[in-house]
Coordinates of C-alpha atoms in Angstrom, one line a residue:
X1 CA -13.9 1.9 -11.9
X2 CA -11.6 4.0 -9.8
X3 CA -8.0 4.7 -10.5
X4 CA -5.2 5.0 -8.0
X5 CA -4.4 8.3 -6.4
X6 CA -1.4 10.3 -7.7
X7 CA -0.4 10.8 -4.1
X8 CA -1.8 9.9 -0.7
X9 CA -3.9 12.4 1.2
X10 CA -1.8 15.2 2.8
X11 CA -2.2 16.8 6.2
X12 CA -5.8 17.5 7.1
X13 CA -7.1 21.0 7.9
X14 CA -8.7 20.8 11.4
X15 CA -9.5 24.6 11.5
X16 CA -12.3 24.6 9.0
X17 CA -15.7 23.1 8.3
X18 CA -16.0 21.0 5.1
X19 CA -18.1 18.1 4.1
X20 CA -18.3 15.8 1.1
X21 CA -21.9 15.3 0.3
X22 CA -22.5 14.7 -3.4
X23 CA -25.9 13.2 -2.8
X24 CA -27.5 16.4 -1.7
X25 CA -28.2 19.9 -3.0
X26 CA -27.8 22.0 0.1
X27 CA -25.9 21.7 3.4
X28 CA -26.2 23.7 6.6
X29 CA -23.9 23.5 9.6
X30 CA -25.1 24.3 13.2
X31 CA -22.2 25.6 15.3
X32 CA -22.9 26.0 19.0
X33 CA -26.5 26.6 18.1
X34 CA -26.0 29.0 15.2
X35 CA -27.0 27.8 11.8
X36 CA -24.8 28.7 8.7
X37 CA -25.5 27.8 5.1
X38 CA -22.4 26.1 3.4
X39 CA -21.1 26.8 -0.1
X40 CA -21.0 24.1 -2.7
X41 CA -17.7 23.6 -4.5
X42 CA -16.2 21.1 -6.9
X43 CA -16.6 17.3 -6.7
X44 CA -19.5 17.4 -4.2
X45 CA -17.7 19.3 -1.4
X46 CA -19.4 21.9 0.8
X47 CA -17.4 24.5 2.8
X48 CA -17.8 27.3 5.2
X49 CA -14.8 29.6 4.4
X50 CA -15.5 32.5 6.8
X51 CA -16.1 30.7 10.1
X52 CA -13.1 29.0 11.6
X53 CA -13.4 25.6 13.4
X54 CA -12.5 26.4 17.0
X55 CA -11.5 23.5 19.3
X56 CA -14.4 22.7 21.7
X57 CA -17.1 23.9 19.4
X58 CA -20.1 21.6 18.9
X59 CA -21.5 21.2 15.4
X60 CA -23.8 19.1 13.2
X61 CA -24.9 19.1 9.6
X62 CA -28.3 19.2 8.0
X63 CA -28.8 17.9 4.5
X64 CA -31.4 19.4 2.1
X65 CA -33.2 21.1 5.0
X66 CA -34.2 17.8 6.4
X67 CA -35.3 17.0 10.0
X68 CA -32.1 15.4 11.2
X69 CA -28.9 17.1 12.4
X70 CA -26.1 14.7 11.6
X71 CA -22.6 14.2 13.1
X72 CA -19.6 14.8 10.8
X73 CA -18.4 11.6 9.0
X74 CA -14.9 12.8 9.8
X75 CA -15.7 13.8 13.4
X76 CA -12.8 13.5 15.8
X77 CA -14.9 13.6 18.9
X78 CA -18.5 12.5 19.7
X79 CA -18.9 13.3 23.4
X80 CA -22.6 12.4 23.4
X81 CA -22.4 9.3 21.3
X82 CA -22.9 8.2 17.7
X83 CA -26.1 10.2 17.3
X84 CA -25.0 13.4 19.0
X85 CA -23.2 16.5 17.8
X86 CA -19.6 16.5 16.8
X87 CA -16.9 18.4 18.7
X88 CA -14.0 20.3 17.0
X89 CA -10.6 18.8 17.9
X90 CA -7.1 19.0 16.6
X91 CA -5.4 15.7 17.7
X92 CA -2.0 17.1 16.9
X93 CA -2.3 19.4 19.9
X94 CA -2.6 16.5 22.2
X95 CA 0.8 14.9 21.3
X96 CA 4.0 15.7 23.2
X97 CA 7.5 15.4 21.9
X98 CA 9.1 12.0 22.8
X99 CA 12.3 10.3 21.8
X100 CA 10.3 7.3 20.4
X101 CA 11.5 6.6 16.8
X102 CA 9.5 3.4 16.3
X103 CA 10.7 -0.1 15.6
X104 CA 10.1 -3.1 13.4
X105 CA 7.4 -5.4 14.8
X106 CA 8.2 -8.4 12.6
X107 CA 8.9 -11.3 14.9
X108 CA 8.2 -9.3 18.0
X109 CA 5.8 -10.4 20.7
X110 CA 2.4 -8.7 20.3
X111 CA -0.3 -8.3 23.0
X112 CA -4.0 -7.9 22.1
X113 CA -6.1 -6.0 24.6
X114 CA -9.6 -4.6 25.0
X115 CA -9.5 -1.2 26.7
X116 CA -12.8 -1.7 28.6
X117 CA -12.0 -5.0 30.2
X118 CA -8.2 -5.1 30.4
X119 CA -7.8 -2.9 33.4
X120 CA -11.0 -2.1 35.3
X121 CA -11.3 1.2 36.9
X122 CA -11.1 1.7 40.7
X123 CA -14.9 1.7 41.0
X124 CA -15.1 -1.7 39.4
X125 CA -16.6 -0.2 36.2
X126 CA -15.2 -0.4 32.7
X127 CA -11.6 0.4 32.1
X128 CA -10.3 3.3 30.0
X129 CA -6.9 4.5 28.7
X130 CA -5.8 5.9 32.0
X131 CA -6.5 2.6 33.9
X132 CA -4.7 0.7 31.2
X133 CA -1.7 2.9 31.6
X134 CA -1.4 1.7 35.2
X135 CA -0.9 -1.9 33.9
X136 CA 1.7 -1.2 31.2
X137 CA 4.7 -2.0 33.5
X138 CA 3.3 -5.5 33.8
X139 CA 3.4 -5.9 30.1
X140 CA 7.0 -4.7 30.1
X141 CA 7.9 -7.3 32.8
X142 CA 6.2 -10.0 30.7
X143 CA 8.5 -9.1 27.8
X144 CA 6.0 -8.1 25.1
X145 CA 7.1 -5.6 22.5
X146 CA 3.8 -4.1 21.1
X147 CA 0.2 -3.6 22.2
X148 CA -2.6 -4.2 19.7
X149 CA -5.7 -2.3 20.8
X150 CA -9.1 -3.7 19.8
X151 CA -11.1 -0.9 18.0
X152 CA -11.4 2.3 19.9
X153 CA -13.3 4.4 17.4
X154 CA -16.8 5.6 18.3
X155 CA -19.4 2.9 18.7
X156 CA -22.9 2.7 20.2
X157 CA -23.3 2.8 23.9
X158 CA -20.5 2.7 26.5
X159 CA -19.4 -0.9 26.2
X160 CA -18.8 -3.2 23.3
X161 CA -16.0 -4.8 21.2
X162 CA -15.9 -1.9 18.8
X163 CA -16.4 -3.8 15.6
X164 CA -19.8 -2.1 15.1
X165 CA -18.2 1.4 15.1
X166 CA -19.5 4.2 12.9
X167 CA -16.8 6.9 13.4
X168 CA -13.6 6.1 11.7
X169 CA -11.8 9.2 13.0
X170 CA -13.2 9.7 16.5
X171 CA -12.1 7.9 19.7
X172 CA -14.7 6.3 21.9
X173 CA -15.6 8.9 24.6
X174 CA -16.0 6.3 27.4
X175 CA -12.4 5.3 27.0
X176 CA -11.2 8.9 27.3
X177 CA -11.4 10.2 23.7
X178 CA -8.4 11.4 21.7
X179 CA -6.8 12.9 24.8
X180 CA -6.9 9.6 26.6
X181 CA -5.5 7.8 23.6
X182 CA -2.7 10.3 23.3
X183 CA -1.7 9.8 27.0
X184 CA -1.8 6.0 26.5
X185 CA 0.5 6.2 23.4
X186 CA 2.9 8.4 25.1
X187 CA 3.0 6.2 28.2
X188 CA 3.5 3.1 26.1
X189 CA 6.3 4.6 24.0
X190 CA 8.1 5.9 27.1
X191 CA 8.3 2.2 28.2
X192 CA 9.5 1.0 24.9
X193 CA 6.2 -0.5 23.8
X194 CA 4.8 0.1 20.3
X195 CA 1.0 0.6 19.8
X196 CA -1.1 -0.8 17.1
X197 CA -4.8 -0.1 16.5
X198 CA -7.4 -2.5 15.1
X199 CA -9.5 -0.7 12.5
X200 CA -12.6 -1.7 10.6
X201 CA -12.8 -0.5 7.0
X202 CA -15.0 -3.3 5.6
X203 CA -18.3 -2.2 7.2
X204 CA -19.9 0.1 9.7
X205 CA -22.3 -0.7 12.5
X206 CA -26.0 -0.3 11.8
X207 CA -26.7 2.1 14.7
X208 CA -25.5 5.7 13.9
X209 CA -24.4 4.8 10.4
X210 CA -25.4 7.9 8.4
X211 CA -22.7 7.7 5.7
X212 CA -25.1 6.6 3.0
X213 CA -27.1 9.9 3.4
X214 CA -24.1 11.9 2.5
X215 CA -22.8 10.1 -0.6
X216 CA -22.0 6.8 -2.3
X217 CA -20.0 5.3 0.5
X218 CA -21.5 1.9 -0.2
X219 CA -22.4 -0.1 -3.3
X220 CA -24.8 -2.9 -4.1
X221 CA -22.4 -4.2 -6.7
X222 CA -20.8 -6.3 -4.0
X223 CA -22.2 -8.0 -1.0
X224 CA -20.7 -8.7 2.4
X225 CA -21.9 -10.5 5.5
X226 CA -23.1 -7.1 6.7
X227 CA -24.9 -6.1 3.5
X228 CA -23.7 -3.7 0.8
X229 CA -20.0 -3.3 0.5
X230 CA -17.9 -0.2 1.1
X231 CA -17.6 1.5 -2.3
X232 CA -14.0 1.0 -3.5
X233 CA -14.5 0.7 -7.2
X234 CA -17.8 2.3 -8.3
X235 CA -18.5 6.0 -9.2
X236 CA -17.5 8.2 -6.2
X237 CA -15.1 5.7 -4.9
X238 CA -12.1 8.0 -5.2
X239 CA -13.4 10.1 -2.4
X240 CA -14.4 7.0 -0.4
X241 CA -10.9 5.7 -0.7
X242 CA -9.5 9.0 0.4
X243 CA -11.9 9.0 3.3
X244 CA -10.3 5.7 4.5
X245 CA -6.8 6.8 3.7
X246 CA -7.3 10.0 5.6
X247 CA -8.3 8.1 8.7
X248 CA -5.2 5.9 8.4
X249 CA -3.0 9.0 8.1
X250 CA -4.6 10.5 11.2
X251 CA -3.8 7.4 13.3
X252 CA -0.3 6.9 12.1
X253 CA 0.9 10.5 11.5
X254 CA -1.2 12.8 13.7
X255 CA -1.8 10.5 16.6
X256 CA 1.6 8.7 16.3
X257 CA 0.5 5.1 16.4
X258 CA 3.0 2.5 15.1
X259 CA 0.6 0.5 12.9
X260 CA -2.8 -0.9 12.2
X261 CA -4.5 -4.3 12.2
X262 CA -7.0 -4.3 9.4
X263 CA -10.2 -6.3 10.1
X264 CA -11.4 -8.9 7.6
X265 CA -9.7 -7.5 4.5
X266 CA -11.2 -10.3 2.3
X267 CA -14.4 -8.2 2.6
X268 CA -12.8 -5.2 1.0
X269 CA -14.2 -6.1 -2.4
X270 CA -12.4 -4.1 -5.0
X271 CA -12.2 -4.7 -8.8
X272 CA -10.3 -1.5 -9.6
X273 CA -6.9 -1.6 -11.3
X274 CA -5.1 -1.1 -8.0
X275 CA -6.6 -2.8 -5.0
X276 CA -7.3 -0.5 -2.0
X277 CA -4.8 -2.4 0.2
X278 CA -2.0 -2.0 -2.3
X279 CA -2.8 1.8 -2.5
X280 CA -2.8 1.9 1.3
X281 CA 0.5 0.1 1.6
X282 CA 2.1 2.6 -0.8
X283 CA 0.6 5.5 1.1
X284 CA 2.0 4.2 4.4
X285 CA 5.4 3.9 2.8
X286 CA 5.2 7.6 2.0
X287 CA 4.2 8.4 5.6
X288 CA 7.1 6.4 6.9
X289 CA 9.4 8.8 5.0
X290 CA 7.5 11.8 6.4
X291 CA 7.5 10.6 10.1
X292 CA 10.9 8.9 10.1
X293 CA 9.3 5.9 11.8
X294 CA 8.7 2.3 10.6
X295 CA 4.9 1.7 10.3
X296 CA 3.2 -1.6 10.3
X297 CA 0.1 -2.9 8.5
X298 CA -1.3 -6.3 9.7
X299 CA -4.2 -7.9 7.8
X300 CA -6.8 -10.3 9.0
X301 CA -7.5 -12.3 5.9
X302 CA -9.4 -15.5 5.3
X303 CA -7.9 -16.2 1.9
X304 CA -4.8 -18.1 3.0
X305 CA -2.9 -16.3 0.3
X306 CA 0.8 -15.2 0.7
X307 CA 0.1 -12.5 -1.9
X308 CA -1.4 -10.5 1.0
X309 CA 2.1 -10.1 2.4
X310 CA 4.0 -9.9 -0.8
X311 CA 5.2 -6.4 -1.9
X312 CA 3.2 -4.4 -4.4
X313 CA 6.1 -4.4 -6.8
X314 CA 5.7 -8.1 -7.0
X315 CA 1.9 -7.8 -7.6
X316 CA 1.0 -8.4 -3.9
X317 CA -1.1 -6.3 -1.5
X318 CA 1.9 -5.0 0.4
X319 CA 0.8 -5.9 4.0
X320 CA 3.7 -6.4 6.4
X321 CA 1.9 -9.3 8.2
X322 CA -1.3 -11.3 8.2
X323 CA -3.0 -13.3 10.9
X324 CA -2.5 -17.1 10.4
X325 CA -5.7 -18.7 11.6
X326 CA -4.6 -22.1 10.4
X327 CA -1.8 -22.2 12.9
X328 CA -4.3 -21.4 15.6
X329 CA -6.7 -24.1 14.4
X330 CA -3.9 -26.7 14.2
X331 CA -2.6 -26.1 17.7
X332 CA -6.1 -25.7 19.2
X333 CA -7.5 -28.9 17.7
X334 CA -4.5 -30.9 18.7
X335 CA -4.3 -29.8 22.3
X336 CA -8.1 -29.7 23.0
X337 CA -9.4 -32.6 20.8
X338 CA -12.2 -30.3 19.4
X339 CA -13.3 -31.2 15.9
X340 CA -16.5 -29.2 15.3
X341 CA -16.7 -26.6 12.5
X342 CA -13.4 -25.5 10.9
X343 CA -11.5 -27.7 13.4
X344 CA -12.6 -30.8 11.5
X345 CA -9.7 -30.6 9.0
X346 CA -7.1 -30.2 11.8
X347 CA -7.8 -33.6 13.5
X348 CA -4.3 -35.0 13.6
X349 CA -0.8 -34.3 14.8
X350 CA 0.3 -34.3 11.1
X351 CA -2.0 -31.3 10.5
X352 CA -0.3 -29.6 13.4
X353 CA 3.1 -30.3 11.9
X354 CA 2.0 -28.9 8.6
X355 CA 0.8 -25.6 9.9
X356 CA 3.9 -25.1 12.1
X357 CA 6.2 -25.7 9.1
X358 CA 4.2 -24.1 6.3
X359 CA 1.6 -21.8 8.0
X360 CA -1.4 -22.8 5.9
X361 CA -3.0 -26.2 6.0
X362 CA -5.4 -25.2 3.2
X363 CA -2.9 -24.2 0.5
X364 CA -4.6 -25.0 -2.8
X365 CA -6.2 -28.0 -1.1
X366 CA -9.8 -28.9 -0.2
X367 CA -11.3 -27.3 2.8
X368 CA -14.1 -29.4 4.3
X369 CA -15.6 -26.5 6.2
X370 CA -15.7 -24.3 3.1
X371 CA -16.6 -27.2 0.8
X372 CA -14.1 -26.0 -1.8
X373 CA -10.4 -25.8 -2.7
X374 CA -8.9 -23.0 -0.7
X375 CA -5.7 -21.0 -0.3
X376 CA -2.3 -20.9 -1.8
X377 CA 1.0 -22.4 -0.7
X378 CA 3.6 -20.5 1.3
X379 CA 7.1 -20.7 -0.3
X380 CA 9.7 -21.2 2.5
X381 CA 12.4 -19.8 0.1
X382 CA 10.5 -16.7 -0.9
X383 CA 12.4 -13.4 -1.0
X384 CA 9.1 -11.5 -0.6
X385 CA 8.0 -12.7 2.8
X386 CA 9.1 -15.1 5.6
X387 CA 7.8 -16.7 8.8
X388 CA 7.6 -13.3 10.6
X389 CA 5.1 -12.2 8.0
X390 CA 2.5 -14.4 9.7
X391 CA 1.0 -13.6 13.1
X392 CA 0.3 -16.7 15.2
X393 CA -1.7 -17.0 18.4
X394 CA -3.2 -19.6 20.8
X395 CA -6.0 -17.2 21.7
X396 CA -7.4 -13.9 20.4
X397 CA -10.6 -11.9 20.8
X398 CA -12.4 -13.9 18.0
X399 CA -11.3 -17.4 19.1
X400 CA -12.4 -16.7 22.7
X401 CA -15.2 -14.2 22.4
X402 CA -17.0 -16.0 19.6
X403 CA -17.4 -19.1 21.6
X404 CA -20.8 -19.5 23.3
X405 CA -19.8 -18.4 26.8
X406 CA -16.5 -16.7 25.9
X407 CA -14.5 -19.4 27.6
X408 CA -10.7 -19.4 27.2
X409 CA -8.8 -22.5 26.1
X410 CA -7.5 -23.2 29.5
X411 CA -11.0 -23.4 30.9
X412 CA -11.4 -26.7 29.2
X413 CA -7.9 -28.3 29.4
X414 CA -5.1 -29.0 31.9
X415 CA -2.8 -26.0 32.5
X416 CA 0.1 -28.2 31.5
X417 CA -1.6 -28.6 28.1
X418 CA -1.9 -24.9 27.8
X419 CA 1.8 -24.6 28.6
X420 CA 2.6 -27.1 25.8
X421 CA 0.4 -25.3 23.3
X422 CA 1.8 -21.8 24.0
X423 CA 5.4 -23.1 23.8
X424 CA 4.7 -24.0 20.1
X425 CA 3.4 -20.5 19.5
X426 CA 5.9 -18.4 21.4
X427 CA 8.9 -20.5 20.2
X428 CA 7.5 -21.1 16.8
X429 CA 8.6 -19.4 13.6
X430 CA 5.8 -16.8 13.3
X431 CA 5.2 -13.4 14.9
X432 CA 3.5 -14.4 18.1
X433 CA 0.5 -12.6 19.7
X434 CA -1.0 -13.0 23.1
X435 CA -4.6 -12.2 24.2
X436 CA -5.0 -10.3 27.5
X437 CA -4.9 -12.4 30.6
X438 CA -3.9 -15.7 28.9
X439 CA -0.4 -15.2 30.3
X440 CA -1.7 -16.0 33.8
X441 CA -4.5 -18.4 32.7
X442 CA -7.1 -15.8 33.7
X443 CA -10.2 -17.2 35.3
X444 CA -12.5 -14.7 33.6
X445 CA -14.0 -15.3 30.2
X446 CA -14.1 -12.8 27.3
X447 CA -17.7 -12.8 26.3
X448 CA -19.5 -11.0 23.5
X449 CA -21.1 -7.8 24.9
X450 CA -23.0 -4.8 23.5
X451 CA -24.8 -1.7 24.8
X452 CA -27.5 -0.8 22.2
X453 CA -30.2 1.5 23.6
X454 CA -32.6 1.1 20.7
X455 CA -34.5 -1.8 19.0
X456 CA -31.2 -3.4 18.0
X457 CA -30.4 -4.5 21.5
X458 CA -33.1 -7.2 21.8
X459 CA -32.3 -8.4 18.3
X460 CA -28.7 -8.9 19.2
X461 CA -29.6 -10.8 22.3
X462 CA -32.0 -13.1 20.4
X463 CA -29.6 -13.6 17.5
X464 CA -26.8 -14.6 19.8
X465 CA -28.9 -17.4 21.3
X466 CA -30.2 -18.5 17.9
X467 CA -26.6 -18.7 16.6
X468 CA -25.6 -21.4 19.2
X469 CA -29.0 -23.1 19.6
X470 CA -28.3 -25.4 16.6
X471 CA -25.2 -26.7 18.5
X472 CA -27.1 -27.2 21.7
X473 CA -25.3 -24.4 23.5
X474 CA -28.1 -21.9 23.8
X475 CA -28.1 -22.2 27.6
X476 CA -24.4 -21.3 27.8
X477 CA -24.9 -17.9 26.0
X478 CA -24.8 -14.9 28.3
X479 CA -27.0 -12.0 27.3
X480 CA -24.7 -9.6 25.4
X481 CA -26.8 -6.6 26.4
X482 CA -26.5 -7.4 30.2
X483 CA -24.0 -5.3 32.0
X484 CA -23.0 -8.4 34.0
X485 CA -21.8 -10.0 30.8
X486 CA -19.4 -7.1 30.3
X487 CA -18.3 -7.0 34.0
X488 CA -17.6 -10.8 34.1
X489 CA -15.1 -10.3 31.2
X490 CA -13.0 -7.9 33.2
X491 CA -9.6 -9.2 34.2
X492 CA -8.9 -9.9 37.8
X493 CA -5.3 -8.7 38.2
X494 CA -5.1 -9.9 41.8
X495 CA -5.1 -13.5 40.8
X496 CA -2.0 -13.3 38.6
X497 CA 0.2 -13.7 41.7
X498 CA -1.7 -16.7 43.1
X499 CA -1.0 -20.4 42.8
X500 CA -1.2 -21.9 39.3
X501 CA -1.9 -18.4 37.8
X502 CA 1.6 -17.3 39.0
X503 CA 3.1 -20.5 37.7
X504 CA 1.7 -19.9 34.2
X505 CA 2.8 -16.3 34.2
X506 CA 6.3 -17.4 35.0
X507 CA 6.2 -19.9 32.1
X508 CA 5.1 -17.2 29.6
X509 CA 7.9 -14.9 30.9
X510 CA 10.4 -17.8 30.5
X511 CA 9.3 -18.6 26.9
X512 CA 9.4 -14.9 25.8
X513 CA 12.9 -14.5 27.3
X514 CA 14.1 -17.6 25.5
X515 CA 12.7 -16.3 22.2
X516 CA 14.6 -13.1 22.7
X517 CA 17.8 -14.6 23.9
X518 CA 18.1 -17.6 21.5
X519 CA 18.7 -16.7 17.9
X520 CA 17.2 -19.9 16.6
X521 CA 13.8 -19.0 18.2
X522 CA 13.5 -15.7 16.4
X523 CA 14.9 -16.9 13.1
X524 CA 12.3 -16.1 10.3
X525 CA 13.6 -18.8 7.9
X526 CA 10.9 -21.5 7.5
X527 CA 13.5 -23.8 6.0
X528 CA 15.1 -24.1 9.5
X529 CA 11.8 -25.2 11.1
X530 CA 11.0 -28.9 11.2
X531 CA 8.4 -30.8 13.1
X532 CA 8.6 -34.5 14.1
X533 CA 5.5 -36.3 15.2
X534 CA 6.8 -38.7 17.8
X535 CA 3.3 -39.9 18.6
X536 CA -0.2 -38.5 18.2
X537 CA 0.2 -37.0 21.7
X538 CA 3.8 -35.8 21.2
X539 CA 5.5 -33.5 18.7
X540 CA 9.0 -32.1 18.6
X541 CA 9.3 -28.6 17.0
X542 CA 12.9 -28.1 15.9
X543 CA 14.2 -24.6 15.4
X544 CA 17.8 -24.8 14.2
X545 CA 19.8 -26.3 17.0
X546 CA 17.1 -26.0 19.6
X547 CA 13.7 -27.8 20.0
X548 CA 10.4 -27.6 21.8
X549 CA 8.9 -30.9 23.1
X550 CA 5.1 -30.6 23.4
X551 CA 3.2 -33.5 25.0
X552 CA -0.5 -33.3 25.5
X553 CA -0.8 -36.6 27.5
X554 CA -2.2 -38.5 29.1
X555 CA 0.5 -40.6 30.6
X556 CA 4.2 -40.5 30.3
X557 CA 6.3 -39.6 27.3
X558 CA 7.1 -42.6 25.1
X559 CA 9.8 -43.2 22.5
X560 CA 13.2 -42.8 24.2
X561 CA 13.8 -39.2 23.2
X562 CA 17.1 -37.9 24.4
X563 CA 18.5 -34.4 24.8
X564 CA 21.9 -32.8 25.7
X565 CA 20.3 -30.1 27.8
X566 CA 16.8 -29.0 29.1
X567 CA 16.6 -25.2 29.0
X568 CA 13.2 -25.0 30.6
X569 CA 10.2 -27.2 31.3
X570 CA 6.6 -27.1 32.5
X571 CA 4.7 -30.2 33.9
X572 CA 7.8 -32.1 35.1
X573 CA 10.5 -33.8 33.1
X574 CA 13.3 -36.1 34.0
X575 CA 16.5 -36.7 32.1
X576 CA 18.4 -40.0 32.6
X577 CA 22.2 -40.0 32.5
X578 CA 22.1 -41.0 28.9
X579 CA 19.9 -38.0 28.1
X580 CA 16.7 -40.0 27.7
X581 CA 13.7 -37.9 28.7
X582 CA 10.5 -38.9 30.6
X583 CA 7.4 -36.9 31.6
X584 CA 4.7 -37.9 34.0
X585 CA 1.9 -36.3 32.0
X586 CA 1.2 -33.4 29.7
X587 CA 3.7 -30.5 29.5
X588 CA 6.5 -29.0 27.5
X589 CA 10.2 -28.7 27.5
X590 CA 12.7 -26.6 25.7
X591 CA 15.7 -28.7 24.6
X592 CA 19.1 -28.7 23.1
X593 CA 18.8 -32.0 21.3
X594 CA 21.5 -34.6 20.9
X595 CA 22.7 -34.8 17.3
X596 CA 20.9 -38.0 16.8
X597 CA 17.5 -36.4 17.2

């Protein structure tokens, strides 16, 4: 098993050719058409000391005089895709000096976006970093604090979600490469927006994944949904861990990002004395001191375990935040009435109340979907984490895109119901995150789309249909390989100023402003959050001296609820002289309750 590093990886040398390939005897590098033999050195490294790496040069490696010329596993640029030659690049040369000194993102409003569909280009084709820059002012007006980019590392084809990437250091060429990302980060920072990047360390996509040819990047000692696990604890794992740590350093130090969202960390299977995530957390702390900026790590974890966000000194994994899927499931099931799959355990308003107050429904209790006891309880009085340690959302790329047709929640419910649901998220105790376009109830879906140009393409299309056939939804599944599936997922920015879209946009702006202005709504103390189930259709989320009334309908509000003041409402609400409230149907209101409430 591996042992922890004495110190995290330092600055990378971008001016030389070097390759870790312990699985081979000889390595050659072809630079702009000229072949050079590389010299073997300690611990499986090969180097070329006499030929500098000049920016713009194209290069590839050949192992043991084989037939294939392979891209660099640490390549920063793949202009011709995942199978093509690599390009020498120094990302530090692309950054410009800015006054941005970072910020804490705990409790801030996050905004998840996909570069290819967020802001389509002027020709109606896929978006890129430059087209996304043109829409940043709209995010500032909305009131968000940070952008979370879906993966932008190199993946097959021009279009895709990015979770089948194979280059952990390179930036997708169709988006604008490292230069485009640098422009985007500078533009966001100049507007006061932090930038997070979604990264995938738990697997690589099958197309263009050559890592196993170089060395023991994977191990059959652990299995994941994608096959063999990334090698974090078997022989050779020290270099594999440094490979991952080096990519993180590049994003946070060299590129200047403010943090990372780590995909499915429960599949980072590691039995070594120090879990990779704990080592990563300690490395990032060192890089915070180096950069003078606060850096953020957000984990996607299925474990429902507060140890994920507990500090390493307390035996935790040291993540700053983790996604709270149970909160999503509770709100979604309550507002939509869906009960299939993992929504089955979230069938009542009491389940909604539980997740709003204690984050996890499955907290050492039985999970019907998993058919086992699951999770651990969140301690409201913990000194190691608080409500802001949990990212909450009504929609995200998974919960929309992994539906058969990529339909958004408001495509199946009344807009006033969406307004009620998002009020519980944006004014709830967690760190809220929005998904692109939900703020104006976008008419477009966010479907699953790919662009494989090999035999994998038809397999992906057939697999997608088979996945939903058992549920009777096969006819709803758009072909992920079709370009029209991708194009249909692009946001239509013109509709945000029209009719009900504009009404929803104003509601989101109002809620975000209230969250920022009212101390009770950004209080991270779970002990000051209480939920009263007034009826199965109506809940009252109390945050200190303020409250959110959410009514899913149908029909008027019942129960004689009273309030001293209505700060904001959606869907219509009347207040009688004695403070009694009535609503004609579904909706939400932000209240200053009377003491009797």
